[in-house]
Amino acid sequence: MVTGLAVSLAIDACAAAASLACSHPGLKKRILLLISLSFGIFQSGMTFLGIFTASSFMHLIQQWDHWIAFLLLAVTGSKMIREGLLYREEGACRDADPPSPWKVLSLSVATSLDALAVGLTLGFLSRAFLLPVLLIGLVTLGLSFLSGLAGKFLATFIERYAEMAGGLVLWAVGIRILLTHLL
């Protein structure tokens, strides 16, 4: 159960890592590993925070987490689409520039809000929290790194449209989060 949960929580981070790597094909593996580490830490941290605060804030978090995640992903995705359009017009190559720390941080938060809700649920179901917290973080780290490598590979095929494709993926993830919680 915990492994399946960890994989399902990691999917959003995987999509974000792939879109970042796709829009920055010159991204070094070391930077990609740091990005994946950020995703893993936030997934673990939010799960732990959810478990820790289960009884106090569950009703408040569930009401707004999907909107916050959607807005963060939509804003970041829109910026990437805009940068992709400017890239096509200017023809300038920015592939070697790593994503800004703000972009990585906002994506880490946005993709880990579901983990907060899961942590709240786990807090009510069980007292054992170490295994789920560690497993969720490690699975997210590993899968987002592999997704980032796949994104780098994909970027060589869609070069000029990579930034826009990454932005569209983030929009899709945001819409999926929103629809999952609203329906």
XYZ file of N, CA, C and O in Angstrom:
732
model
N 0.817 -1.195 0.000
C 0.000 0.000 0.000
C 0.859 1.257 0.000
O 0.599 2.181 -0.760
N 1.868 1.290 0.838
C 2.694 2.487 0.963
C 3.487 2.749 -0.314
O 3.620 3.897 -0.748
N 3.969 1.695 -0.972
C 4.731 1.872 -2.207
C 3.840 2.432 -3.310
O 4.238 3.357 -4.034
N 2.641 1.904 -3.445
C 1.699 2.422 -4.438
C 1.354 3.879 -4.173
O 1.253 4.697 -5.099
N 1.176 4.198 -2.915
C 0.900 5.575 -2.513
C 2.074 6.475 -2.874
O 1.895 7.572 -3.416
N 3.282 6.010 -2.599
C 4.482 6.794 -2.905
C 4.610 7.049 -4.404
O 4.929 8.166 -4.834
N 4.347 6.025 -5.206
C 4.441 6.183 -6.666
C 3.373 7.157 -7.160
O 3.658 8.044 -7.972
N 2.148 7.030 -6.663
C 1.090 7.928 -7.131
C 1.355 9.375 -6.717
O 1.050 10.304 -7.477
N 1.932 9.578 -5.552
C 2.276 10.938 -5.139
C 3.432 11.506 -5.965
O 3.521 12.714 -6.168
N 4.305 10.642 -6.445
C 5.482 11.095 -7.192
C 5.162 11.505 -8.625
O 5.968 12.193 -9.264
N 4.000 11.142 -9.134
C 3.677 11.397 -10.540
C 3.732 12.887 -10.877
O 4.285 13.273 -11.911
N 3.177 13.736 -10.036
C 3.209 15.178 -10.308
C 4.642 15.700 -10.344
O 5.005 16.506 -11.205
N 5.459 15.251 -9.397
C 6.863 15.673 -9.376
C 7.605 15.159 -10.609
O 8.469 15.854 -11.148
N 7.266 13.956 -11.057
C 7.884 13.410 -12.272
C 7.565 14.285 -13.474
O 8.442 14.586 -14.286
N 6.301 14.667 -13.599
C 5.905 15.522 -14.723
C 6.620 16.872 -14.653
O 7.084 17.397 -15.673
N 6.727 17.422 -13.457
C 7.418 18.705 -13.300
C 8.902 18.576 -13.623
O 9.478 19.433 -14.302
N 9.541 17.511 -13.160
C 10.967 17.299 -13.445
C 11.196 17.112 -14.938
O 12.142 17.669 -15.513
N 10.329 16.344 -15.577
C 10.462 16.120 -17.021
C 10.278 17.428 -17.780
O 11.023 17.715 -18.731
N 9.311 18.241 -17.364
C 9.088 19.500 -18.079
C 10.233 20.484 -17.851
O 10.621 21.201 -18.773
N 10.789 20.506 -16.649
C 11.954 21.366 -16.409
C 13.145 20.924 -17.255
O 13.816 21.747 -17.879
N 13.399 19.633 -17.266
C 14.532 19.124 -18.049
C 14.293 19.301 -19.541
O 15.223 19.571 -20.301
N 13.051 19.168 -19.953
C 12.697 19.332 -21.361
C 12.917 20.784 -21.791
O 13.393 21.047 -22.899
N 12.597 21.717 -20.926
C 12.749 23.130 -21.273
C 14.174 23.630 -21.045
O 14.509 24.724 -21.463
N 15.009 22.836 -20.404
C 16.415 23.178 -20.167
C 17.271 21.969 -20.531
O 17.848 21.330 -19.658
N 17.354 21.609 -21.818
C 18.071 20.385 -22.195
C 19.550 20.396 -21.820
O 20.158 19.346 -21.700
N 20.120 21.564 -21.607
C 21.517 21.649 -21.207
C 21.724 21.441 -19.716
O 22.832 21.578 -19.203
N 20.654 21.102 -19.020
C 20.694 20.920 -17.573
C 21.647 19.789 -17.198
O 21.570 18.695 -17.724
N 22.558 20.093 -16.323
C 23.519 19.086 -15.881
C 22.833 18.098 -14.933
O 21.896 18.435 -14.230
N 23.330 16.865 -14.922
C 22.727 15.823 -14.077
C 22.790 16.194 -12.602
O 21.896 15.872 -11.833
N 23.832 16.906 -12.215
C 23.978 17.326 -10.821
C 22.832 18.278 -10.432
O 22.241 18.140 -9.360
N 22.499 19.217 -11.314
C 21.398 20.153 -11.046
C 20.067 19.401 -11.051
O 19.201 19.635 -10.212
N 19.912 18.475 -11.986
C 18.698 17.658 -12.034
C 18.540 16.842 -10.753
O 17.438 16.708 -10.223
N 19.638 16.344 -10.239
C 19.593 15.602 -8.981
C 19.178 16.519 -7.825
O 18.380 16.123 -6.964
N 19.672 17.760 -7.807
C 19.270 18.714 -6.762
C 17.784 19.053 -6.867
O 17.092 19.177 -5.852
N 17.295 19.200 -8.097
C 15.870 19.468 -8.298
C 15.053 18.283 -7.784
O 14.069 18.455 -7.059
N 15.471 17.083 -8.141
C 14.776 15.873 -7.689
C 14.840 15.740 -6.174
O 13.873 15.326 -5.528
N 15.959 16.107 -5.601
C 16.107 16.095 -4.148
C 15.128 17.078 -3.502
O 14.493 16.758 -2.487
N 14.971 18.245 -4.108
C 14.007 19.221 -3.602
C 12.595 18.646 -3.635
O 11.842 18.756 -2.660
N 12.234 17.995 -4.750
C 10.915 17.380 -4.843
C 10.746 16.302 -3.767
O 9.710 16.233 -3.107
N 11.750 15.466 -3.585
C 11.673 14.401 -2.588
C 11.566 14.938 -1.171
O 10.783 14.436 -0.357
N 12.357 15.958 -0.866
C 12.316 16.561 0.481
C 10.947 17.178 0.756
O 10.376 17.003 1.839
N 10.410 17.895 -0.231
C 9.099 18.506 -0.018
C 8.001 17.452 0.099
O 7.091 17.605 0.917
N 8.075 16.382 -0.696
C 7.070 15.313 -0.574
C 7.129 14.702 0.828
O 6.102 14.510 1.468
N 8.329 14.379 1.279
C 8.485 13.809 2.628
C 8.058 14.801 3.697
O 7.346 14.447 4.644
N 8.522 16.025 3.556
C 8.214 17.048 4.551
C 6.736 17.340 4.667
O 6.189 17.457 5.776
N 6.066 17.435 3.529
C 4.628 17.697 3.557
C 3.863 16.498 4.122
O 2.881 16.676 4.849
N 4.308 15.295 3.797
C 3.664 14.108 4.367
C 3.822 14.122 5.885
O 2.858 13.895 6.625
N 5.040 14.400 6.349
C 5.281 14.462 7.789
C 4.443 15.565 8.438
O 3.829 15.363 9.487
N 4.414 16.726 7.810
C 3.623 17.836 8.341
C 2.148 17.458 8.424
O 1.472 17.765 9.414
N 1.651 16.763 7.399
C 0.267 16.312 7.419
C -0.005 15.335 8.544
O -1.023 15.438 9.235
N 0.893 14.388 8.732
C 0.730 13.417 9.819
C 0.767 14.126 11.160
O -0.051 13.862 12.048
N 1.687 15.043 11.302
C 1.888 15.749 12.561
C 0.679 16.616 12.943
O 0.338 16.746 14.111
N 0.035 17.205 11.940
C -1.064 18.132 12.230
C -2.435 17.562 11.880
O -3.401 18.318 11.722
N -2.539 16.256 11.795
C -3.764 15.603 11.303
C -5.033 16.070 12.010
O -6.030 16.375 11.367
N -5.006 16.140 13.281
C -6.260 16.422 13.992
C -6.675 17.889 13.945
O -7.853 18.191 14.043
N -5.747 18.782 13.744
C -6.063 20.201 13.861
C -6.552 20.876 12.581
O -7.442 21.714 12.630
N -5.934 20.544 11.454
C -6.151 21.361 10.266
C -6.716 20.633 9.056
O -6.769 21.200 7.979
N -7.130 19.407 9.191
C -7.540 18.629 8.022
C -8.617 19.326 7.194
O -8.519 19.423 5.985
N -9.637 19.839 7.847
C -10.738 20.457 7.104
C -10.295 21.729 6.362
O -10.807 22.038 5.301
N -9.327 22.463 6.897
C -8.843 23.672 6.228
C -7.972 23.347 5.012
O -8.098 23.974 3.965
N -7.096 22.378 5.155
C -6.169 22.022 4.085
C -6.915 21.425 2.900
O -6.676 21.801 1.755
N -7.827 20.506 3.164
C -8.545 19.852 2.069
C -9.375 20.837 1.266
O -9.617 20.626 0.094
N -9.784 21.908 1.871
C -10.620 22.879 1.199
C -9.833 23.699 0.168
O -10.405 24.144 -0.823
N -8.549 23.910 0.393
C -7.797 24.841 -0.447
C -6.573 24.266 -1.142
O -6.010 24.900 -2.021
N -6.096 23.090 -0.773
C -4.829 22.596 -1.319
C -4.837 22.481 -2.834
O -3.868 22.828 -3.500
N -5.927 22.019 -3.404
C -5.992 21.849 -4.852
C -5.965 23.190 -5.586
O -5.388 23.299 -6.657
N -6.559 24.219 -5.005
C -6.533 25.551 -5.631
C -5.135 26.141 -5.585
O -4.667 26.746 -6.560
N -4.453 25.978 -4.463
C -3.087 26.499 -4.338
C -2.160 25.794 -5.321
O -1.389 26.436 -6.038
N -2.252 24.461 -5.387
C -1.420 23.699 -6.319
C -1.711 24.115 -7.755
O -0.792 24.338 -8.554
N -2.997 24.242 -8.101
C -3.369 24.643 -9.453
C -2.794 26.016 -9.799
O -2.219 26.207 -10.874
N -2.945 26.976 -8.903
C -2.443 28.330 -9.178
C -0.927 28.356 -9.347
O -0.407 28.999 -10.267
N -0.202 27.672 -8.464
C 1.256 27.638 -8.590
C 1.685 26.998 -9.914
O 2.568 27.512 -10.609
N 1.064 25.883 -10.275
C 1.418 25.206 -11.519
C 0.994 26.031 -12.736
O 1.727 26.101 -13.730
N -0.170 26.675 -12.669
C -0.642 27.484 -13.788
C 0.258 28.700 -14.019
O 0.604 29.018 -15.162
N 0.652 29.360 -12.948
C 1.524 30.529 -13.086
C 2.887 30.112 -13.650
O 3.403 30.724 -14.586
N 3.461 29.056 -13.086
C 4.765 28.584 -13.575
C 4.647 28.087 -15.012
O 5.495 28.405 -15.854
N 3.592 27.336 -15.322
C 3.387 26.839 -16.681
C 3.192 27.974 -17.674
O 3.734 27.947 -18.785
N 2.416 28.988 -17.291
C 2.194 30.141 -18.165
C 3.494 30.876 -18.451
O 3.744 31.304 -19.586
N 4.312 31.010 -17.427
C 5.611 31.676 -17.619
C 6.482 30.875 -18.589
O 7.150 31.443 -19.456
N 6.448 29.554 -18.462
C 7.245 28.720 -19.367
C 6.723 28.812 -20.799
O 7.510 28.868 -21.750
N 5.405 28.838 -20.970
C 4.828 28.977 -22.307
C 5.230 30.322 -22.907
O 5.629 30.409 -24.070
N 5.133 31.381 -22.110
C 5.526 32.715 -22.583
C 6.998 32.736 -22.977
O 7.365 33.264 -24.028
N 7.852 32.144 -22.143
C 9.274 32.097 -22.466
C 9.526 31.280 -23.734
O 10.399 31.607 -24.526
N 8.733 30.230 -23.936
C 8.851 29.434 -25.152
C 8.472 30.223 -26.392
O 9.112 30.120 -27.436
N 7.432 31.038 -26.275
C 7.037 31.884 -27.400
C 8.099 32.933 -27.690
O 8.409 33.215 -28.848
N 8.669 33.511 -26.649
C 9.742 34.492 -26.841
C 10.974 33.829 -27.442
O 11.656 34.416 -28.276
N 11.244 32.605 -27.026
C 12.382 31.858 -27.559
C 12.238 31.692 -29.065
O 13.158 31.890 -29.819
N 11.044 31.343 -29.506
C 10.807 31.140 -30.936
C 10.973 32.440 -31.700
O 11.483 32.453 -32.798
N 10.528 33.544 -31.100
C 10.625 34.827 -31.790
C 12.065 35.330 -31.839
O 12.528 35.830 -32.849
N 12.768 35.195 -30.745
C 14.125 35.723 -30.667
C 15.153 34.764 -31.256
O 16.199 35.185 -31.719
N 14.889 33.481 -31.178
C 15.837 32.490 -31.663
C 17.047 32.340 -30.758
O 18.026 31.715 -31.112
N 16.979 32.890 -29.560
C 18.107 32.800 -28.629
C 18.028 31.487 -27.870
O 16.961 31.039 -27.491
N 19.162 30.887 -27.644
C 19.193 29.609 -26.942
C 19.546 29.843 -25.485
O 20.594 30.376 -25.170
N 18.638 29.433 -24.574
C 18.883 29.589 -23.143
C 18.994 28.240 -22.475
O 18.787 28.102 -21.297
N 19.288 27.214 -23.265
C 19.236 25.845 -22.764
C 20.190 25.572 -21.605
O 19.913 24.735 -20.775
N 21.311 26.256 -21.548
C 22.302 25.962 -20.525
C 21.931 26.557 -19.168
O 22.475 26.159 -18.155
N 21.005 27.510 -19.154
C 20.622 28.134 -17.897
C 19.764 27.184 -17.073
O 18.759 26.676 -17.549
N 20.153 26.939 -15.831
C 19.300 26.094 -14.979
C 18.047 26.869 -14.583
O 18.030 28.098 -14.626
N 16.989 26.166 -14.201
C 15.788 26.869 -13.744
C 16.107 27.652 -12.476
O 16.982 27.272 -11.695
N 15.375 28.737 -12.285
C 15.620 29.574 -11.111
C 15.237 28.818 -9.835
O 14.369 27.950 -9.858
N 15.889 29.162 -8.731
C 15.506 28.534 -7.447
C 14.028 28.762 -7.127
O 13.375 27.887 -6.569
N 13.498 29.927 -7.495
C 12.086 30.214 -7.239
C 11.189 29.238 -8.000
O 10.207 28.740 -7.478
N 11.547 28.946 -9.258
C 10.752 28.012 -10.065
C 10.789 26.618 -9.437
O 9.760 25.962 -9.308
N 11.965 26.185 -9.013
C 12.098 24.864 -8.393
C 11.317 24.814 -7.079
O 10.604 23.846 -6.797
N 11.430 25.869 -6.280
C 10.720 25.921 -5.003
C 9.206 25.912 -5.208
O 8.486 25.158 -4.539
N 8.709 26.723 -6.139
C 7.264 26.776 -6.349
C 6.746 25.438 -6.875
O 5.666 24.988 -6.488
N 7.513 24.784 -7.745
C 7.107 23.464 -8.233
C 7.176 22.417 -7.121
O 6.325 21.529 -7.048
N 8.169 22.527 -6.265
C 8.280 21.587 -5.135
C 7.071 21.701 -4.216
O 6.519 20.697 -3.769
N 6.668 22.931 -3.939
C 5.503 23.148 -3.077
C 4.238 22.662 -3.784
O 3.438 21.916 -3.210
N 4.058 23.073 -5.035
C 2.832 22.733 -5.762
C 2.649 21.229 -5.915
O 1.534 20.717 -5.754
N 3.723 20.520 -6.205
C 3.597 19.080 -6.420
C 3.515 18.292 -5.117
O 3.221 17.101 -5.135
N 3.764 18.936 -3.985
C 3.737 18.209 -2.712
C 2.507 18.504 -1.865
O 2.354 17.947 -0.784
N 1.608 19.338 -2.352
C 0.409 19.629 -1.563
C -0.482 18.398 -1.409
O -1.135 18.227 -0.376
N -0.498 17.531 -2.412
C -1.239 16.274 -2.265
C -0.637 15.432 -1.142
O -1.361 14.738 -0.431
N 0.684 15.480 -1.003
C 1.347 14.721 0.058
C 0.919 15.229 1.438
O 0.822 14.446 2.382
N 0.643 16.510 1.540
C 0.145 17.065 2.794
C -1.216 16.458 3.129
O -1.453 16.018 4.263
N -2.085 16.401 2.132
C -3.405 15.814 2.352
C -3.298 14.328 2.688
O -4.000 13.828 3.568
N -2.401 13.619 2.008
C -2.185 12.199 2.297
C -1.640 12.034 3.713
O -2.052 11.141 4.448
N -0.723 12.904 4.099
C -0.176 12.853 5.457
C -1.266 13.059 6.503
O -1.270 12.396 7.545
N -2.185 13.967 6.220
C -3.301 14.173 7.149
C -4.107 12.889 7.297
O -4.471 12.496 8.410
N -4.372 12.240 6.185
C -5.113 10.982 6.221
C -4.333 9.902 6.957
O -4.887 9.179 7.794
N -3.042 9.779 6.654
C -2.210 8.783 7.343
C -2.161 9.040 8.848
O -2.103 8.108 9.642
N -2.184 10.312 9.222
C -2.162 10.661 10.638
C -3.374 10.139 11.384
O -3.294 9.807 12.566
N -4.504 10.045 10.699
C -5.700 9.510 11.324
C -5.735 7.990 11.303
O -6.346 7.368 12.155
N -5.075 7.400 10.317
C -5.154 5.948 10.152
C -4.111 5.185 10.950
O -4.342 4.047 11.339
N -2.947 5.772 11.152
C -1.848 4.993 11.721
C -0.925 5.873 12.545
O -0.806 7.067 12.303
N -0.242 5.248 13.450
C 0.779 5.942 14.241
C 2.168 5.732 13.646
O 3.106 6.423 13.991
N 2.310 4.755 12.767
C 3.601 4.489 12.126
C 3.784 5.484 10.988
O 3.016 5.484 10.031
N 4.757 6.360 11.095
C 4.912 7.384 10.079
C 6.278 7.382 9.407
O 6.429 7.922 8.318
N 7.280 6.779 10.005
C 8.635 6.859 9.458
C 8.744 6.206 8.084
O 9.277 6.811 7.146
N 8.225 5.002 7.935
C 8.315 4.304 6.648
C 7.605 5.065 5.531
O 8.205 5.297 4.476
N 6.354 5.490 5.709
C 5.704 6.226 4.621
C 6.434 7.527 4.262
O 6.599 7.841 3.083
N 6.878 8.262 5.261
C 7.556 9.534 5.001
C 8.844 9.307 4.203
O 9.098 9.985 3.200
N 9.661 8.349 4.631
C 10.914 8.072 3.922
C 10.670 7.501 2.533
O 11.319 7.919 1.558
N 9.748 6.574 2.430
C 9.486 5.934 1.142
C 8.924 6.932 0.129
O 9.331 6.941 -1.037
N 8.028 7.783 0.551
C 7.461 8.795 -0.348
C 8.561 9.724 -0.862
O 8.633 10.029 -2.051
N 9.446 10.150 0.010
C 10.542 11.028 -0.406
C 11.525 10.338 -1.344
O 11.936 10.904 -2.367
N 11.907 9.110 -1.023
C 12.880 8.385 -1.850
C 12.313 8.013 -3.217
O 13.007 8.134 -4.238
N 11.062 7.582 -3.250
C 10.433 7.245 -4.530
C 10.308 8.497 -5.393
O 10.596 8.471 -6.596
N 9.914 9.599 -4.792
C 9.801 10.851 -5.543
C 11.158 11.283 -6.077
O 11.277 11.676 -7.239
N 12.185 11.210 -5.254
C 13.541 11.554 -5.685
C 13.963 10.710 -6.886
O 14.375 11.237 -7.924
N 13.836 9.399 -6.765
C 14.284 8.502 -7.833
C 13.487 8.651 -9.114
O 14.057 8.776 -10.208
N 12.164 8.664 -8.990
C 11.334 8.743 -10.194
C 11.420 10.112 -10.870
O 11.404 10.197 -12.098
N 11.525 11.180 -10.094
C 11.630 12.496 -10.729
C 12.988 12.666 -11.408
O 13.086 13.299 -12.460
N 14.037 12.063 -10.854
C 15.347 12.115 -11.524
C 15.285 11.363 -12.857
O 15.737 11.874 -13.885
N 14.694 10.169 -12.844
C 14.561 9.401 -14.084
C 13.677 10.129 -15.096
O 13.972 10.140 -16.295
N 12.615 10.758 -14.624
C 11.745 11.531 -15.518
C 12.482 12.733 -16.094
O 12.283 13.095 -17.253
N 13.325 13.341 -15.273
C 14.130 14.458 -15.764
C 15.094 14.018 -16.851
O 15.291 14.721 -17.850
N 15.701 12.852 -16.677
C 16.588 12.325 -17.721
C 15.805 12.075 -19.011
O 16.286 12.376 -20.111
N 14.595 11.553 -18.871
C 13.751 11.328 -20.048
C 13.378 12.658 -20.702
O 13.344 12.764 -21.932
N 13.133 13.679 -19.884
C 12.818 15.007 -20.410
C 13.975 15.603 -21.185
O 13.786 16.251 -22.220
N 15.193 15.387 -20.706
C 16.381 15.866 -21.433
C 16.484 15.187 -22.795
O 16.783 15.815 -23.798
N 16.210 13.896 -22.818
C 16.261 13.142 -24.062
C 15.193 13.641 -25.031
O 15.449 13.863 -26.212
N 13.979 13.841 -24.524
C 12.872 14.309 -25.343
C 13.149 15.703 -25.913
O 12.768 16.007 -27.042
N 13.833 16.522 -25.142
C 14.098 17.893 -25.560
C 14.898 17.956 -26.856
O 14.765 18.909 -27.629
N 15.723 16.974 -27.129
C 16.501 16.999 -28.366
C 15.602 16.837 -29.587
O 15.976 17.243 -30.678
N 14.407 16.279 -29.408
C 13.492 16.085 -30.526
C 12.542 17.266 -30.735
O 12.035 17.459 -31.827
N 12.274 18.007 -29.685
C 11.301 19.095 -29.805
C 11.915 20.451 -29.490
O 11.203 21.398 -29.172
N 13.219 20.541 -29.615
C 14.022 21.706 -29.235
C 13.277 23.022 -29.062
O 13.142 23.524 -27.965
N 12.802 23.592 -30.125
C 12.263 24.950 -30.077
C 10.969 25.040 -29.285
O 10.589 26.109 -28.838
N 10.267 23.935 -29.142
C 8.974 23.963 -28.479
C 9.029 23.369 -27.073
O 7.998 23.186 -26.430
N 10.231 23.068 -26.607
C 10.395 22.393 -25.323
C 9.842 23.209 -24.161
O 9.164 22.670 -23.279
N 10.119 24.496 -24.136
C 9.651 25.344 -23.035
C 8.123 25.379 -22.999
O 7.512 25.248 -21.946
N 7.514 25.525 -24.168
C 6.047 25.541 -24.225
C 5.472 24.180 -23.840
O 4.468 24.110 -23.137
N 6.093 23.101 -24.286
C 5.626 21.758 -23.935
C 5.696 21.555 -22.431
O 4.765 21.012 -21.818
N 6.786 21.994 -21.814
C 6.912 21.892 -20.358
C 5.826 22.681 -19.650
O 5.240 22.218 -18.662
N 5.534 23.875 -20.130
C 4.476 24.690 -19.546
C 3.108 24.043 -19.679
O 2.292 24.071 -18.755
N 2.850 23.439 -20.844
C 1.579 22.750 -21.054
C 1.440 21.537 -20.132
O 0.351 21.260 -19.624
N 2.546 20.828 -19.894
C 2.513 19.693 -18.969
C 2.158 20.178 -17.563
O 1.339 19.565 -16.870
N 2.749 21.295 -17.140
C 2.436 21.813 -15.802
C 0.972 22.239 -15.707
O 0.322 22.010 -14.680
N 0.455 22.845 -16.751
C -0.973 23.192 -16.777
C -1.820 21.926 -16.657
O -2.808 21.895 -15.919
N -1.454 20.884 -17.391
C -2.206 19.627 -17.356
C -2.187 19.014 -15.957
O -3.220 18.535 -15.460
N -1.032 19.034 -15.307
C -0.935 18.508 -13.942
C -1.817 19.330 -13.003
O -2.545 18.782 -12.170
N -1.770 20.648 -13.143
C -2.595 21.516 -12.303
C -4.084 21.265 -12.498
O -4.851 21.192 -11.529
N -4.497 21.107 -13.751
C -5.906 20.838 -14.039
C -6.311 19.471 -13.487
O -7.401 19.314 -12.920
N -5.418 18.480 -13.611
C -5.720 17.150 -13.070
C -5.904 17.211 -11.554
O -6.836 16.619 -11.000
N -5.025 17.935 -10.879
C -5.153 18.078 -9.420
C -6.480 18.734 -9.074
O -7.207 18.278 -8.194
N -6.800 19.797 -9.776
C -8.040 20.532 -9.501
C -9.259 19.652 -9.751
O -10.168 19.572 -8.904
N -9.308 18.992 -10.890
C -10.453 18.135 -11.213
C -10.574 16.954 -10.258
O -11.694 16.570 -9.876
N -9.442 16.367 -9.875
C -9.474 15.242 -8.941
C -10.129 15.652 -7.617
O -10.900 14.895 -7.052
N -9.835 16.846 -7.146
C -10.372 17.276 -5.867
C -11.803 17.814 -5.986
O -12.582 17.680 -5.049
N -12.122 18.394 -7.130
C -13.467 18.965 -7.277
C -14.518 17.903 -7.637
O -15.674 18.054 -7.319
N -14.082 16.858 -8.349
C -15.043 15.822 -8.761
C -14.930 14.678 -7.838
O -15.191 13.965 -7.266
